[in-house]
XYZ file of C-alpha atoms in Angstrom:
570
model
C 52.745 86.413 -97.170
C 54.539 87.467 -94.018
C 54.879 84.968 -91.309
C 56.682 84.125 -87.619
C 58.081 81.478 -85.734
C 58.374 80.885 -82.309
C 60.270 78.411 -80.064
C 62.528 76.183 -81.224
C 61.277 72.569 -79.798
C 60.311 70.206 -82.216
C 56.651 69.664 -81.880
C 55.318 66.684 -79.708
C 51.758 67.187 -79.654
C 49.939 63.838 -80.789
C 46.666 62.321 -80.573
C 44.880 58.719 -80.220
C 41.945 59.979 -81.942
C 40.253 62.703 -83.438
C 39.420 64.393 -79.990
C 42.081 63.651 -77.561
C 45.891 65.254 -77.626
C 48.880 65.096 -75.096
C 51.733 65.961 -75.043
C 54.550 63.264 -75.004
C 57.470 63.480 -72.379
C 58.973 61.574 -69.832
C 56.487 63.025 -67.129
C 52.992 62.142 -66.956
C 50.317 64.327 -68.009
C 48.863 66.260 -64.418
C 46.433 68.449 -66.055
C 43.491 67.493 -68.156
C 41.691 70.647 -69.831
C 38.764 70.232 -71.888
C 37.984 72.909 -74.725
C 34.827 72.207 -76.390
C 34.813 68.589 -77.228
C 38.497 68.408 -77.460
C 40.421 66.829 -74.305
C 44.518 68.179 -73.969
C 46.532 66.263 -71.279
C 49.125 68.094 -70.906
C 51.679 69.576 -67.797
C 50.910 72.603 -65.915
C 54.346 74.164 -65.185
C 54.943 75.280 -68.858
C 51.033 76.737 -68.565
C 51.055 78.759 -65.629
C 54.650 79.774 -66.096
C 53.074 82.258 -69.279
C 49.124 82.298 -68.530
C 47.626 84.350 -64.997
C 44.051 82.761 -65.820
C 45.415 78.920 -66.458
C 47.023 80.075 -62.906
C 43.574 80.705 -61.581
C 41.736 77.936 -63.017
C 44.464 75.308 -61.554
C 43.985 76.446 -58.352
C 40.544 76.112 -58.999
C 40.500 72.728 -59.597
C 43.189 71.730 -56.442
C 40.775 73.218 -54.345
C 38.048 70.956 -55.722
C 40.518 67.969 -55.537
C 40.317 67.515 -59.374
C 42.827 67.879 -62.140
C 40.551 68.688 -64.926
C 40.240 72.245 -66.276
C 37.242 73.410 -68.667
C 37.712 75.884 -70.896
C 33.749 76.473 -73.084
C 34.137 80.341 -74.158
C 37.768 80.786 -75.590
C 38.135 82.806 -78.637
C 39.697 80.545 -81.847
C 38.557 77.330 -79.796
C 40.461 74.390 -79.604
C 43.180 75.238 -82.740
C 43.794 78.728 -80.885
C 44.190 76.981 -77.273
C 46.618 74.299 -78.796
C 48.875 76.737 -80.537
C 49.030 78.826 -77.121
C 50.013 75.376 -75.302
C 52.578 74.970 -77.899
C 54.248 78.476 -77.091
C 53.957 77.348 -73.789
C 55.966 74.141 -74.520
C 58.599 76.108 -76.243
C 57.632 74.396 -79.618
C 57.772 75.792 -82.687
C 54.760 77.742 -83.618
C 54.175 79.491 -86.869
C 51.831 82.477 -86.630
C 50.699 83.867 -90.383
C 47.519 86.578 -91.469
C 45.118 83.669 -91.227
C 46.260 82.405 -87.897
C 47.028 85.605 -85.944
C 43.911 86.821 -84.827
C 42.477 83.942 -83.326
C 45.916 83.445 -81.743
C 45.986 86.799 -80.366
C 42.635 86.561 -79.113
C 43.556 83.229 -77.589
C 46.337 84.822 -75.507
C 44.079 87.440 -74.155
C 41.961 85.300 -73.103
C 44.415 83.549 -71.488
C 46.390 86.702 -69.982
C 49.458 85.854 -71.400
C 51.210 89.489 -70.652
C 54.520 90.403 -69.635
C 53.849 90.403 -65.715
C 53.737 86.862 -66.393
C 56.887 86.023 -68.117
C 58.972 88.613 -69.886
C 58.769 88.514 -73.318
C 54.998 86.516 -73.763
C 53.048 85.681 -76.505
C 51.181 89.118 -76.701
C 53.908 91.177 -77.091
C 55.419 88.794 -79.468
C 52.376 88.968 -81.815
C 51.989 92.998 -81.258
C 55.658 93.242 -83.071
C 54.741 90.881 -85.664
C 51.658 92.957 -86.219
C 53.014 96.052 -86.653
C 56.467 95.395 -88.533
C 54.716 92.504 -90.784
C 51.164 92.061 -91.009
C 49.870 95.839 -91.148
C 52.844 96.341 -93.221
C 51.569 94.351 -96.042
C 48.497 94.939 -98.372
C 47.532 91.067 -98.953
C 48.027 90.144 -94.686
C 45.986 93.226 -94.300
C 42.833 92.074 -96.151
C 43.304 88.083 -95.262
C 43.541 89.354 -91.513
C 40.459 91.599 -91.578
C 38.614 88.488 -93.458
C 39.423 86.511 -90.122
C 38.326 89.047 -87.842
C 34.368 88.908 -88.010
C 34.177 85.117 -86.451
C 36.341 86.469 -83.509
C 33.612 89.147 -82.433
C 33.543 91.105 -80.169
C 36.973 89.979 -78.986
C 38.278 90.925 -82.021
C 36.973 94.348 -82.173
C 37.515 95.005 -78.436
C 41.428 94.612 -78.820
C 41.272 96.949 -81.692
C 42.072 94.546 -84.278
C 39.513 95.429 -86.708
C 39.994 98.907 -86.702
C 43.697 98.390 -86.780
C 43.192 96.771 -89.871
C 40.782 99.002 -91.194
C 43.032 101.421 -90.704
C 45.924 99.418 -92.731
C 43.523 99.065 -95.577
C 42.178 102.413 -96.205
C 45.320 103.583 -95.725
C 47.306 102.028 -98.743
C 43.569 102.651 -101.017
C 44.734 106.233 -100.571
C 48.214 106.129 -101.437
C 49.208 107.462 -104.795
C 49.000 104.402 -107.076
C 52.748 105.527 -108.747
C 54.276 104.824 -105.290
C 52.686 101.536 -104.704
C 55.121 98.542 -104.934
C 53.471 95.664 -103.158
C 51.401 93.337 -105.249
C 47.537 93.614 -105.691
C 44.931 91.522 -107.532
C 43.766 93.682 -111.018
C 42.539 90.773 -113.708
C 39.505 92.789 -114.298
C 37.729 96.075 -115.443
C 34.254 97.383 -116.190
C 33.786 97.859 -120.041
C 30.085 98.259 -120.319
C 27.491 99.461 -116.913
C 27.921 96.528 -114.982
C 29.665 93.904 -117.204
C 33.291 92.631 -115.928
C 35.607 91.443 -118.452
C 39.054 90.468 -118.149
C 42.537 92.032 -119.615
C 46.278 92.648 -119.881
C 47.680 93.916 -116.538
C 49.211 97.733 -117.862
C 52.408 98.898 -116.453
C 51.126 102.096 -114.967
C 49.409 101.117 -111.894
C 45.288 101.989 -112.001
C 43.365 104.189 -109.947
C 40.957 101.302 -109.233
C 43.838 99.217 -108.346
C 42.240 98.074 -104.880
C 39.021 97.044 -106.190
C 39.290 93.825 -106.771
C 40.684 93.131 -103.542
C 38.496 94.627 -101.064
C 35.677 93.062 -102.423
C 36.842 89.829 -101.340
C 35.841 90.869 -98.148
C 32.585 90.245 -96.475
C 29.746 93.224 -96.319
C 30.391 94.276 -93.095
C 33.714 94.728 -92.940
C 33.595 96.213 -96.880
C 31.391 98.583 -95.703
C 34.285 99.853 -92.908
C 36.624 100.162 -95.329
C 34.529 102.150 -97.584
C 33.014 104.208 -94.986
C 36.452 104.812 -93.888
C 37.714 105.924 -97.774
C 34.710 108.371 -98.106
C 35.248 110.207 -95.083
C 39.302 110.967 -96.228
C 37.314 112.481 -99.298
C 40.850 112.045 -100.685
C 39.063 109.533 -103.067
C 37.448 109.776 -106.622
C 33.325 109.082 -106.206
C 33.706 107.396 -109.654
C 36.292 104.858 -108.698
C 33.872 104.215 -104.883
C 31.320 103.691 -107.492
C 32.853 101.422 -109.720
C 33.927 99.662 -106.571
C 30.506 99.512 -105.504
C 29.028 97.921 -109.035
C 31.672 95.193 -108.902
C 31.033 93.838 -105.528
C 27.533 93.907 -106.248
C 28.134 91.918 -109.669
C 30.396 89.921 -107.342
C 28.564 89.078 -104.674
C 24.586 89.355 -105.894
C 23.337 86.144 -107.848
C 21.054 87.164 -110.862
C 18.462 84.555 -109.282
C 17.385 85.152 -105.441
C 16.397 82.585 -103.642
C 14.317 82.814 -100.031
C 17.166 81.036 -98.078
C 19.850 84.189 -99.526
C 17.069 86.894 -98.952
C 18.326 88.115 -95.412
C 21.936 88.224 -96.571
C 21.029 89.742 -99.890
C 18.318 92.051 -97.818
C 21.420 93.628 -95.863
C 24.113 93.914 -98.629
C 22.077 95.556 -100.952
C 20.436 97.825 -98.579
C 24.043 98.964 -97.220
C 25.314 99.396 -100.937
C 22.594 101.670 -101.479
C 23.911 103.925 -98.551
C 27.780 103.800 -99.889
C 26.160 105.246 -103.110
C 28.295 108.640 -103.500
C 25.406 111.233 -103.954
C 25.445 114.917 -105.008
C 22.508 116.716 -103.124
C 21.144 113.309 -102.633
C 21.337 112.413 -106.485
C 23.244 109.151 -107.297
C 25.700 111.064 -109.877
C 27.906 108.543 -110.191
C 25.850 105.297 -110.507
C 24.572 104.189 -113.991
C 20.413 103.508 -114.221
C 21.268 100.326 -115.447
C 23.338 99.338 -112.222
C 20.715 101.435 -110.392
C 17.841 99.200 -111.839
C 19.626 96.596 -111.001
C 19.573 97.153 -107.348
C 15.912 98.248 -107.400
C 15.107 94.718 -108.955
C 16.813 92.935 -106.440
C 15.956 94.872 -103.643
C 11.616 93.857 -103.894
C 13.411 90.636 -104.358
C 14.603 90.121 -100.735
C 12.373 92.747 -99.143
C 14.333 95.584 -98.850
C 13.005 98.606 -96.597
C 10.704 101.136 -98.381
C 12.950 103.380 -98.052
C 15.417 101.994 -99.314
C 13.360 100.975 -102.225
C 11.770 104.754 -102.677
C 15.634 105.967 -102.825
C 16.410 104.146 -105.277
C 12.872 104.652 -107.685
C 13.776 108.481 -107.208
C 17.504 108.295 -108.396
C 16.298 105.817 -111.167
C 13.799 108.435 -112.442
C 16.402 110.915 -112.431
C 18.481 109.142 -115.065
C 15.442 107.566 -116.489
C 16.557 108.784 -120.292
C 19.769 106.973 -119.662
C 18.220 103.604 -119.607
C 17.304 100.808 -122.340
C 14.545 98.761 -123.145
C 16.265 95.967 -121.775
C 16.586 97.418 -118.363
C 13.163 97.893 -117.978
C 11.861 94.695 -119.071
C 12.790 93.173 -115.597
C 10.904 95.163 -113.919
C 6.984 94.614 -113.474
C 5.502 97.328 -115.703
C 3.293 98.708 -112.581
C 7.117 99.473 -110.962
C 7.552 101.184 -114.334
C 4.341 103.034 -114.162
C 5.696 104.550 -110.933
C 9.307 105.271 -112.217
C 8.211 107.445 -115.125
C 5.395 109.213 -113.108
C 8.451 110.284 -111.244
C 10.214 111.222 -113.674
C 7.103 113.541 -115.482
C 6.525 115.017 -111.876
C 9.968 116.130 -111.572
C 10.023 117.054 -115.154
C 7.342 119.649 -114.719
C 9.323 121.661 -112.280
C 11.891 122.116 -115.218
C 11.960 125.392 -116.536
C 11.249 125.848 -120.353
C 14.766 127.537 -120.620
C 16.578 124.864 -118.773
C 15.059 122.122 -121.421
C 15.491 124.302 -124.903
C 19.555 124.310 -123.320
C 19.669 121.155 -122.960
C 17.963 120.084 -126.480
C 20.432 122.220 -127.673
C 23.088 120.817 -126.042
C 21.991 117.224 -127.297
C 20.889 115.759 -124.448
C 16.900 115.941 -124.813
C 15.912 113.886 -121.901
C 12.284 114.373 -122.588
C 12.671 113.111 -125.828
C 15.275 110.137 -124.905
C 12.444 108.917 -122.448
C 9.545 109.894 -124.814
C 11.399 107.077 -127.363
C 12.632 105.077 -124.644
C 8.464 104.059 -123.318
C 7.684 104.170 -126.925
C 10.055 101.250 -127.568
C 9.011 99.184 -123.855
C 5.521 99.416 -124.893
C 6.408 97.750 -128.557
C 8.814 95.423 -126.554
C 6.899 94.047 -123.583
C 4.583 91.394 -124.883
C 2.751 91.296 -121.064
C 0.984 94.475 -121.032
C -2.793 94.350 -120.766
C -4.565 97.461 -122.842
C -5.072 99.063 -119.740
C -1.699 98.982 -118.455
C -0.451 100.306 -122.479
C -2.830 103.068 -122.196
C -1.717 104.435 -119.079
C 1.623 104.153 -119.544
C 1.370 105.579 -122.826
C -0.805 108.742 -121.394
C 1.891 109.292 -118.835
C 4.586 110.848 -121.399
C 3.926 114.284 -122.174
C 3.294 115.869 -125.555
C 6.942 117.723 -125.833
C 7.698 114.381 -125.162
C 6.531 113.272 -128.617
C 7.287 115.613 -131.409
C 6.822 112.103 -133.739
C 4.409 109.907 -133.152
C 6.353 106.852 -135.255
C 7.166 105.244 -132.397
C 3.695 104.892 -130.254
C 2.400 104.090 -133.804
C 5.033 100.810 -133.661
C 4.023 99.686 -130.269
C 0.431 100.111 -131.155
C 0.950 97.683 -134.188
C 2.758 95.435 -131.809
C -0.142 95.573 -129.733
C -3.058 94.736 -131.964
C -0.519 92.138 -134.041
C -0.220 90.632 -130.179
C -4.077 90.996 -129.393
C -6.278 90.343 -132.436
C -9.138 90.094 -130.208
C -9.602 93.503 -129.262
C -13.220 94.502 -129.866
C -13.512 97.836 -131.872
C -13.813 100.189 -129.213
C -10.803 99.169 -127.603
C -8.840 99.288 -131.039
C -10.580 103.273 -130.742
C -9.107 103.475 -127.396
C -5.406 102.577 -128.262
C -5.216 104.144 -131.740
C -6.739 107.322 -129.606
C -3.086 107.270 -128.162
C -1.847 108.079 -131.544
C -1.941 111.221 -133.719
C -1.764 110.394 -137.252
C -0.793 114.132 -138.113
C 2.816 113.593 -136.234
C 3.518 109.977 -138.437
C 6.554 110.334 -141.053
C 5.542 109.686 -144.680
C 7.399 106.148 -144.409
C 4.898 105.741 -141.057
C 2.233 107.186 -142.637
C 2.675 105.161 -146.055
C 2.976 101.793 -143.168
C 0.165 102.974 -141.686
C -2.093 103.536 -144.779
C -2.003 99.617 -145.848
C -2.113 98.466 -142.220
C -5.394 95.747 -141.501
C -5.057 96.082 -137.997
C -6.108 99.512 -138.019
C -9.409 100.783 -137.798
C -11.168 102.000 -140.975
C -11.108 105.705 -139.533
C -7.914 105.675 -138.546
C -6.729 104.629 -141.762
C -9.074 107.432 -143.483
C -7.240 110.328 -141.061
C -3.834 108.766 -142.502
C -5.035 109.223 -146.228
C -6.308 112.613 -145.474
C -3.548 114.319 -143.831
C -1.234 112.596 -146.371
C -3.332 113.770 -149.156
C -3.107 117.546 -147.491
C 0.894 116.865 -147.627
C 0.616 115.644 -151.403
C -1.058 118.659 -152.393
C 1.093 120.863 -150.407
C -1.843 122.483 -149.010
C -1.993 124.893 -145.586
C -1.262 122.131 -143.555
C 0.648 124.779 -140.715
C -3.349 125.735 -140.517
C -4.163 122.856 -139.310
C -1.226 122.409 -137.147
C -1.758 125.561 -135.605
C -5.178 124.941 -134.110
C -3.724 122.557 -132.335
C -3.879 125.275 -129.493
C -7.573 125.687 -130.047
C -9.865 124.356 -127.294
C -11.325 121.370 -129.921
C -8.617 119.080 -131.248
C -8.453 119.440 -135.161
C -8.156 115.625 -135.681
C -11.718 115.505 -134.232
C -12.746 118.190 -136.694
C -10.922 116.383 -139.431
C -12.686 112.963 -138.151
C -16.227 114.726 -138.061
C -15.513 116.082 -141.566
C -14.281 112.881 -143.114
C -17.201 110.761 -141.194
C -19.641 112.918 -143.119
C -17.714 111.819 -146.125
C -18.078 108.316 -145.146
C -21.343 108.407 -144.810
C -22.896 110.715 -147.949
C -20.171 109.473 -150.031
C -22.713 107.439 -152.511
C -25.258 109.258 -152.546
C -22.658 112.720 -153.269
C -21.230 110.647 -155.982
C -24.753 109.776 -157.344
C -25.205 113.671 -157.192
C -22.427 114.926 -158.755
C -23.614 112.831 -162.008
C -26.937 113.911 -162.236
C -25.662 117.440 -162.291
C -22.481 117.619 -164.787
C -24.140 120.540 -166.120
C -24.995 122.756 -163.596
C -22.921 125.572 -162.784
C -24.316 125.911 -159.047
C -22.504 121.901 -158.722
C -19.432 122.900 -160.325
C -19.306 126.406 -157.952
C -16.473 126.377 -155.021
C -18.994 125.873 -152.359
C -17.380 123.443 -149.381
C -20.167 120.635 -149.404
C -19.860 120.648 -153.324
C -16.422 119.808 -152.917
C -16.696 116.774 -150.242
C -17.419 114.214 -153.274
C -14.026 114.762 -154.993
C -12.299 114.263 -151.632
C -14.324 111.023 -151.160
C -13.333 109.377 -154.091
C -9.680 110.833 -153.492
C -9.406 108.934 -150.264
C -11.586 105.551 -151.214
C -9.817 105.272 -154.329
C -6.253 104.331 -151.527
C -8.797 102.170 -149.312
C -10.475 100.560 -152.042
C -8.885 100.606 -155.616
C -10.698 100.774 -158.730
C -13.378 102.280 -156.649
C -14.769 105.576 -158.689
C -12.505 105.141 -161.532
C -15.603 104.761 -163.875
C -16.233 108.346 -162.528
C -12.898 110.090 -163.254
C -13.786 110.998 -167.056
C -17.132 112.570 -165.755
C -14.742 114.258 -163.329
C -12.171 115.728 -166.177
C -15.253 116.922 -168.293
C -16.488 118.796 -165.507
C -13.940 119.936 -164.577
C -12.927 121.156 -167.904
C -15.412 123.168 -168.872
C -15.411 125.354 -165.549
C -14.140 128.884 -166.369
C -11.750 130.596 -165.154
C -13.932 132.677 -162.085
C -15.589 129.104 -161.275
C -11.938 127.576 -160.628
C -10.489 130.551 -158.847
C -13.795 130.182 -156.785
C -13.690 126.822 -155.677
C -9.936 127.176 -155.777
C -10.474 129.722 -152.725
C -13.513 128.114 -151.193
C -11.444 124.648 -150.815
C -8.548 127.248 -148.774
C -11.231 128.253 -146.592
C -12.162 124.805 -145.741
C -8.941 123.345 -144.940
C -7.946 126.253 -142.756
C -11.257 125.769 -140.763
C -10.785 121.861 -140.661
């Protein structure tokens, strides 16, 4: 640290308590001036023979017959006046980055200037400025820190800007010229996390970091604003910058008495965002969720709030599970509606390059609400059904994952009544579920008995290899084909004893044994029951195999083709 003395006098100041000083000589104190509660008695030819207003104010007080001076609005109060009385003495003073301000704010209050005495305590501290302070990185910072309690003095003479100036400056020098010393115990390893390590011999780009977010928000956000308008520096490293004075300065916790301070810091973080066309390119969603969190914490403007659910919806895929589960899940609601607004203006092109490029951000955020709904335990069914009806179908090529939150769900809530159960599982399409889903699925209690039927069937379809890209393709048609396969397999649900009872009164005859669809519906019963209910219709398998063995040839190729033209319908 870079520091000056003046005068050579050995310092006499004393006191006989905490709020009275004087001066000791062999004259007798004839001035007594009062700053704040502070009393000085000191002499007032080594005053007025450097200060025009203690000039003033002395022959202020003659005129009123008194010999006391009070002095209520002086810049640096009492420590500033005494160390101005000291240079007056001739005693040695010792003016340093933490001092200097107030000092020189002191002696321009004062009017200490050269057509006073030659060589005054203004221009004294205006060459230590220039060839020390503003010289040096650390003085630099440490003198800006001391500059906001000396408003507006302190920005009238310039200082602030002076030192802005210093600052910004030495950010923007080429980090292989730098050979002061700067404060770099720190990176970023993960989003937001800060971590310390082994200081490298090749001087960082973010070298400066650490150090200018010492400094309080308002003067930060000079500094920064000053940086971004040289556009001479990387938006990743003002970014990075941003994140860590935001871990360094944010709690986790908010409480009411912080909320104003908070309020302001994280509002004016969210304008030094670098942006690209508005965009926040080069903030994470994490950090970005982050500041959305805190900033319906403290009551941040609605603007400010809106900015930042629009940029979060923009990097929505980038996000995990954890990120969201801070957030209420109505906040959540609105994010990814924003997100599926924007994502309808993208063109069909623009996604298939993208999908092929590996990115898939429908799909990343398709998975991404699949795994919040399984993970947040809070969610009422309403709230999980709209949320869940808010991703789009591209959005789900499989449906394992809504098929795991759903689970969660009814594990979570076993007192759903059965047309809520119809609701959620309606969320679900049992034709998208992998075999290991669909094999999960088939021996899953929670589910409803229908929904477990519409498993069996469209895994029995897969066992049998049969046209299943039929029934896939009518997916375009205006009815849904799982309702078609639900109507079918309800019918089987309901007529499946008295079919069975049917089919064994009637071994014999050729018209039961033809390829006819309703003939076949009994077979595909006892198919599916036999996985819901085991043992069930095994006393009927040998009357199966004898029937079925003594079809001929025409009869099999008949109901071989009648049971195509059924499941291409279905």
């Amino acid at each position: 640290m870079k520091f000056m003395k003046l005068g050579s006098k050995p310092d006499t100041f004393e006191s006989d308590d905490k709020f009275h000083r004087y001066a000791v000589s062999d004259l007798d104190s004839d001035v007594t001036v009062n700053v704040g509660e502070f009393t000085f008695y000191l002499h007032k030819f080594p005053l007025l023979s450097k200060s025009n207003r203690m000039q003033r104010l002395v022959s202020q007080a003659s005129e009123e017959n008194t010999n006391e001076i009070t002095i209520s609005d002086i810049p640096g109060g009492h420590k500033a006046f005494e160390l101005c009385a000291k240079f007056c003495y001739g005693m040695t003073v010792t003016l340093n980055a933490y001092n200097i301000t107030a000092v020189r704010c002191a002696a321009e209050y004062l009017e200490m200037t050269e057509d006073v005495d030659r060589g005054n305590l203004i221009y004294k501290i205006e060459v230590f400025l220039n060839s020390g302070i503003f010289r040096s990185w650390k003085d630099s910072i440490i003198m800006l820190q001391t500059t906001k309690s000396l408003l507006p003095w302190s920005e009238d003479l310039k200082l602030v800007a002076r030192c802005i100036d210093s600052v910004s400056a030495k950010v923007l020098v080429n980090p292989e010229t730098i050979t002061w010393s700067y404060t770099h115990n720190r990176k970023l390893s993960g989003q937001d996390k800060i971590v310390e390590y082994h200081r490298e011999s090749a001087v960082p780009k973010d070298w400066w970091v650490e150090d200018v977010c010492e400094l309080e928000i308002d003067m930060f956000e000079k500094v920064m604003n000053a940086v971004k308008s040289s556009g001479r520096m990387n938006n990743g490293v003002i970014g990075e910058a941003l994140r860590y004075y935001v871990a360094r300065w944010l709690p986790e916790s908010t409480e009411s008495s912080d909320a104003s301070s908070n309020k302001h810091l994280v509002e004016t973080v969210v304008s030094l965002l670098p942006r690209v066309n508005r965009a926040m390119s080069y903030s994470t969603c994490s950090f970005l969720l982050k500041l959305l969190k805190v900033s319906f914490l403290v009551g941040a403007d609605e603007m400010v709030k809106e900015d930042l659910v629009e940029n979060v919806s923009l990097k929505l895929h980038e996000a995990s599970v954890k990120d969201l589960l801070i957030h209420d899940v109505e906040l959540v609601h609105r994010i990814v509606d924003r997100f599926v607004g924007d994502e309808k203006g993208v063109s069909e092109d623009d996604r298939y390059k993208e999908f092929v490029l590996g990115n898939g951000v429908l799909l990343s955020v398709g998975r991404l609400i699949d795994a919040y709904l399984a993970s947040n335990r809070d969610l009422t069914l309403s709230s999980f059904v709209e949320l869940s009806e808010l991703i789009p179908e591209a959005a789900r090529p499989i449906h394992d994952g809504i098929y795991k939150a759903i689970d969660t769900f009814l594990k979570e809530h076993p007192e759903l009544t059965k047309s809520e159960k119809k609701r959620l599982c309606g969320l679900m399409d049992v034709r998208k579920l992998t075999s290991e889903a669909s094999a999960h699925a088939a021996q899953n209690e929670r589910l409803p008995l229908r929904v477990v039927v519409q498993v069996l069937y469209f895994e029995q379809l897969r066992a049998n290899h049969s046209p299943v890209s039929s029934v896939a393709a009518s997916s375009h048609s205006p009815v849904p084909p799982v309702k078609k396969a639900e109507e079918s397999i309800v019918v089987v649900e309901e007529e499946a004893p008295k079919k069975v009872g049917l089919s064994k009164k009637s071994r014999g005859s050729k018209s039961t044994r033809s390829g006819g669809g309703p003939q076949l519906m009994p077979s595909r019963s006892r198919r599916i029951f036999e996985k819901i209910w085991p043992g069930k219709g095994e006393s009927n398998k040998s009357s199966e195999v004898s029937s079925g063995s003594s079809q001929s040839p025409q009869a099999k190729s008949s109901s071989s083709s009648s049971r195509r033209r059924r499941h291409s319908i279905s």
